[in-house]
Amino acid sequence: MSSPRGQIAHLGYAELRTPDLDGTVWFFENILGMTTTYRDDLTAHVRTFDDYEQTSIVIRNATTSGIGRLGLRCTSDEALDARVADLVAAGREGRWEDGLAGTGRTFVTSDPDGHEIALYFDTTWYQAPEELRPGLKNQPQAKPNRGVGVRRFDHINFLASDVEAAANFHTELLGARVTEQIQMDDGRIAARWMTYTNKSYDVVYTEDWTGSNGRLHHLAFATENREDILRAADLCLDNGVPIETGPHKHAIQQTFFLYVFEPGGNRIELCNPLTRLVLAPDWKVVTWTEAERAKGQAWGLKTIESFHTYGTPPLESAKDFTYTPGILL
Amino acid sequence: MSSPRGQIAHLGYAELRTPDLDGTVWFFENILGMTTTYRDDLTAHVRTFDDYEQTSIVIRNATTSGIGRLGLRCTSDEALDARVADLVAAGREGRWEDGLAGTGRTFVTSDPDGHEIALYFDTTWYQAPEELRPGLKNQPQAKPNRGVGVRRFDHINFLASDVEAAANFHTELLGARVTEQIQMDDGRIAARWMTYTNKSYDVVYTEDWTGSNGRLHHLAFATENREDILRAADLCLDNGVPIETGPHKHAIQQTFFLYVFEPGGNRIELCNPLTRLVLAPDWKVVTWTEAERAKGQAWGLKTIESFHTYGTPPLESAKDFTYTPGILL
Amino acid sequence: MSSPRGQIAHLGYAELRTPDLDGTVWFFENILGMTTTYRDDLTAHVRTFDDYEQTSIVIRNATTSGIGRLGLRCTSDEALDARVADLVAAGREGRWEDGLAGTGRTFVTSDPDGHEIALYFDTTWYQAPEELRPGLKNQPQAKPNRGVGVRRFDHINFLASDVEAAANFHTELLGARVTEQIQMDDGRIAARWMTYTNKSYDVVYTEDWTGSNGRLHHLAFATENREDILRAADLCLDNGVPIETGPHKHAIQQTFFLYVFEPGGNRIELCNPLTRLVLAPDWKVVTWTEAERAKGQAWGLKTIESFHTYGTPPLESAKDFTYTPGILL
Amino acid sequence: MSSPRGQIAHLGYAELRTPDLDGTVWFFENILGMTTTYRDDLTAHVRTFDDYEQTSIVIRNATTSGIGRLGLRCTSDEALDARVADLVAAGREGRWEDGLAGTGRTFVTSDPDGHEIALYFDTTWYQAPEELRPGLKNQPQAKPNRGVGVRRFDHINFLASDVEAAANFHTELLGARVTEQIQMDDGRIAARWMTYTNKSYDVVYTEDWTGSNGRLHHLAFATENREDILRAADLCLDNGVPIETGPHKHAIQQTFFLYVFEPGGNRIELCNPLTRLVLAPDWKVVTWTEAERAKGQAWGLKTIESFHTYGTPPLESAKDFTYTPGILL
């Protein structure tokens, strides 16, 4: 098998399901400050101001919340074909399709937990319309004057019944590197953070406590700085968007975070890594023990219970969870 | 004469003239993130999210740019009457009127340079409509999700042909305190910063190089933090709002600043004092010499020439100034 | 009785007791970034870089933690005498003394809960030695390059067995204004925030759950911005300073906060109000109900239990509390 | 020739020459907040808190300022050997050596302008001594409580008489990618920005106006956020470190910057890219024209003259430049 390291360039786009398309689009536009580039009765395409491809997230009207496809952009057409050859050789099923949302020929497969994964290289670089032209030519579009103005679709955190199997799909077949993980006292990997880039993570798997498959823990968007996350918390408070937890600093990966629920019910993270990158080619995986995880976040915040009991779509077995935002009037 | 110290509570509102009402309102709403509470063909009332009175700025359609009235709120009805008695005793002309923009009985006079100054106590506390209700009851309205979201109408900088005479009006008749000033080598006061509060300044007079009267140097709005000023600079760059100078830190008063021109031509400052206050009751005036002023701003930025040659309304004698924003594409 | 409003200018200094003088001084120098101006075996004087008086905090070696005197600076000698006359007329005991730490003649009394309160006007303006000369003449000393570099001794939060009685001492005899308070369902005032300035609070009383007197909830220092508080949290984490709670935003007063325990055991707050001020002369007291208080802080953080069970000096009745910092490794 | 893309992992270390070793070390420790790990009469090794290798910068006592070797870490031993084979095949001279400052076997060569370039793979991961242990196990050492606390040795900007030839060395032989450049009207490349990572640049060449070789424009260190750069400017102002220009935002690469001169005379940049990364595998080079460059920086600041006339070591032909820091007493 050819060495895949470096053949996946970065996260492309994700499909998000929502039972409240209008509400979800309102959230992406007015809280995250993203731009809608396409809209019909069932679908909206939205983008951050600094993603160079046309589309960051494809929002789909659906009967429930949850995640659809994750698009991964390869470094070249040859890299795409090499990845597909390896996937086929490893017995993963898949099919060639026309791409979504401005992307070209695409190989659609799934991880062992059932999340749809799509590989492509051809893509459409965003061309801003006149009214969204940026002031500087090295930026795809003007910075929005609405909402937070997130810079980038940053990472995805999938729930999976078997974290290790799902994560191996990325490391063994697609060339991802593990940077950090949680290992329980019985040896089980409860969560694993992986990267395709110099970011410290792009794709995460977290154990699904319900044992079900194909669910989402959260989608995350990178802000320019921490102040934008503090501002986001104020905007959420004043606009009735439920805050789950944060702003605070994760011990794992040291990300400054805010978790909120968009109107469709999906958990969304606003994240800021400051300027932290993983540059070492031989990075040593950081393993957190069950005891260390139990200590909570960097500055002492205990991890909120719903973080371990809520995913989308919500399941019967998880339905006893009722989120009550802990905010004042 | 009774001691006036403490009888003026704070800046209330200002009237701003613009030849481009739509453009000016667009700027206040979309760049500053202020809320329009009243609008007709000739007038708009706009407010910051944290000013407790109904109106921060009354924008007037006019043939030219410039400043109208400055409203100062007294600490009580008795303080208002005491100030008026002193003004009359000192020979200043004035008249009682109904107030503007939610304020009650008002005494209208002018400073020696001809800027209209209005004193009042009765005012209308802002009541946010349902859709602008804040999340916390100690805040007048929700934080806007558009533009910078300035917190407060912070200060006004008037041009005056005789700075000392104009400043004395505030210190001798209204109880303002001088905190800093620029004194030229010939002894002339070229600029004076005064406060009615614990802020380090509320009202400033700067010498009008044209020798004319009643003009404006700039209006200033306080942001929550410096990041909001850096973000404002990006929004201005991407939205075609000309930046005159900044972001940078003033040596005088240590304010972090950004100066821009709103579409009507008036200079607007976004300012942030960090947490600096003047608490000393016997503050010693800080006097900057001509040589010190020539050194420029705190971190070494030379003061831009237009800062000394542009005011509103622009005069014949100042008309040779053509502003060319120094920004890329 | 003469109207006292405006006769107290601001908080001057506080005396802090510590059983670990070296540890406490290390914390003030290396975490808060304050400057020691005097040190002997039993005492240290420390100052923030922007307090204009010589001393912000007098640290006293003691058998236990806790608070000593609070110094309040009057607006003039006449104001000092007027306050003392009112105190005497109201039957409060007190004595004239030479002042502490650079202050002149001082009247020492106590609030009804037994906290020592000292009034003075004469004070020593700080003169920085050569190596601490600031770059700008409107700043008392150079900004420290160690620790956070807090700007100001910002406020004090006293525990009191009877909050209303203690608070009345400040409002009725010294001219403080109430800005916010917590009122329990039985009508009891559980906490009251008062100001002598345009800051939204300077002195706070919180109900002492042990029923004892003269104790301290916390001392607070204002940082220049919120980033300094996030940085402080990192410095505390890396230097073994226990974080009690935060960084987060209070619902009450909207302060961005971090609570830590200095090595002597006293709770210290790093606080940032952004640019929020109370300018209205007729501010309407904001009253939070028992239910609202139970909701926790602005963005949903539940108030940590130790916040309601720990004060200094710790009492027998409070000794079952053992603080375990909730931080990783 | 084998494809080198991806075989250089990242910048390792740089050697900096100084005629004032004590002064330079003082600056790195007290302004940048770096840690000295080795010191003798002629040399100091300093590191940022988040560089995982032992040494970020080797400071050398010398008769003049300027740059020595730049270390580049390869992704593996095989990658190192492949790079060396290509260099030899291309006729570049070089030699194998023991490495500097904790690195292993090293191939030392030079770029066409004469700057020493060293390739290595073996390196020593930093092990913090007890007193510098971090609070979180995914961080190499505690965050310093002195100075700014820069996170990373970020990039180097070399002066070169022939920019294109020097840049081609990195792109053709080492696999760097060009992200942005300045092209003069006569077609000459005046500056070129290249990256080995997802950072938007690691190595820059700028035309040396003196026509000489081997000189340095500046070394740059990444701060965690923009507030750290604003704080650095205050620290420099108060500690007598000359600020050349900034803080401001570059149009090219959009970096938030501050340029200062360390006591040895070398230009040092504190830089912050916010969260900007170049993730596109087929990034289209952004070319700035002579006219665009003349416009100055993003928010309108004109590029300061000394930026085009000062490099280290200073030459006879450049000696008419006398830097006068534009700061107020």
PDB file of C-alpha atoms in Angstrom, chain A residues 1-5 7 79-92 107 172-175:
ATOM      1  CA  MET A   1       0.000   0.000   0.000  1.00  0.00           C
ATOM      2  CA  SER A   2       1.363   3.407  -0.930  1.00  0.00           C
ATOM      3  CA  SER A   3       2.081   5.796   1.881  1.00  0.00           C
ATOM      4  CA  PRO A   4      -0.955   7.997   2.261  1.00  0.00           C
ATOM      5  CA  ARG A   5       0.633  10.632   4.498  1.00  0.00           C
ATOM      6  CA  GLN A   7      -2.567  12.888   0.423  1.00  0.00           C
ATOM      7  CA  ALA A  79      -3.732  11.361  -4.547  1.00  0.00           C
ATOM      8  CA  LEU A  80      -7.492  10.907  -4.879  1.00  0.00           C
ATOM      9  CA  ASP A  81      -7.053   7.871  -7.111  1.00  0.00           C
ATOM     10  CA  ALA A  82      -4.400   6.435  -4.802  1.00  0.00           C
ATOM     11  CA  ARG A  83      -6.675   6.793  -1.782  1.00  0.00           C
ATOM     12  CA  VAL A  84      -9.549   5.140  -3.615  1.00  0.00           C
ATOM     13  CA  ALA A  85      -7.321   2.289  -4.713  1.00  0.00           C
ATOM     14  CA  ASP A  86      -6.304   1.702  -1.116  1.00  0.00           C
ATOM     15  CA  LEU A  87      -9.903   1.886   0.106  1.00  0.00           C
ATOM     16  CA  VAL A  88     -11.008  -0.643  -2.482  1.00  0.00           C
ATOM     17  CA  ALA A  89      -8.043  -2.894  -1.695  1.00  0.00           C
ATOM     18  CA  ALA A  90      -9.006  -2.744   1.966  1.00  0.00           C
ATOM     19  CA  GLY A  91     -12.531  -3.817   1.127  1.00  0.00           C
ATOM     20  CA  ARG A  92     -14.298  -0.564   1.877  1.00  0.00           C
ATOM     21  CA  PHE A 107     -15.635   8.914  -4.224  1.00  0.00           C
ATOM     22  CA  GLU A 172      -4.599   3.518   8.100  1.00  0.00           C
ATOM     23  CA  LEU A 173      -6.445   4.284   4.884  1.00  0.00           C
ATOM     24  CA  LEU A 174      -6.325   8.056   4.630  1.00  0.00           C
ATOM     25  CA  GLY A 175      -3.107   9.023   6.350  1.00  0.00           C
TER      26      GLY A 175
END
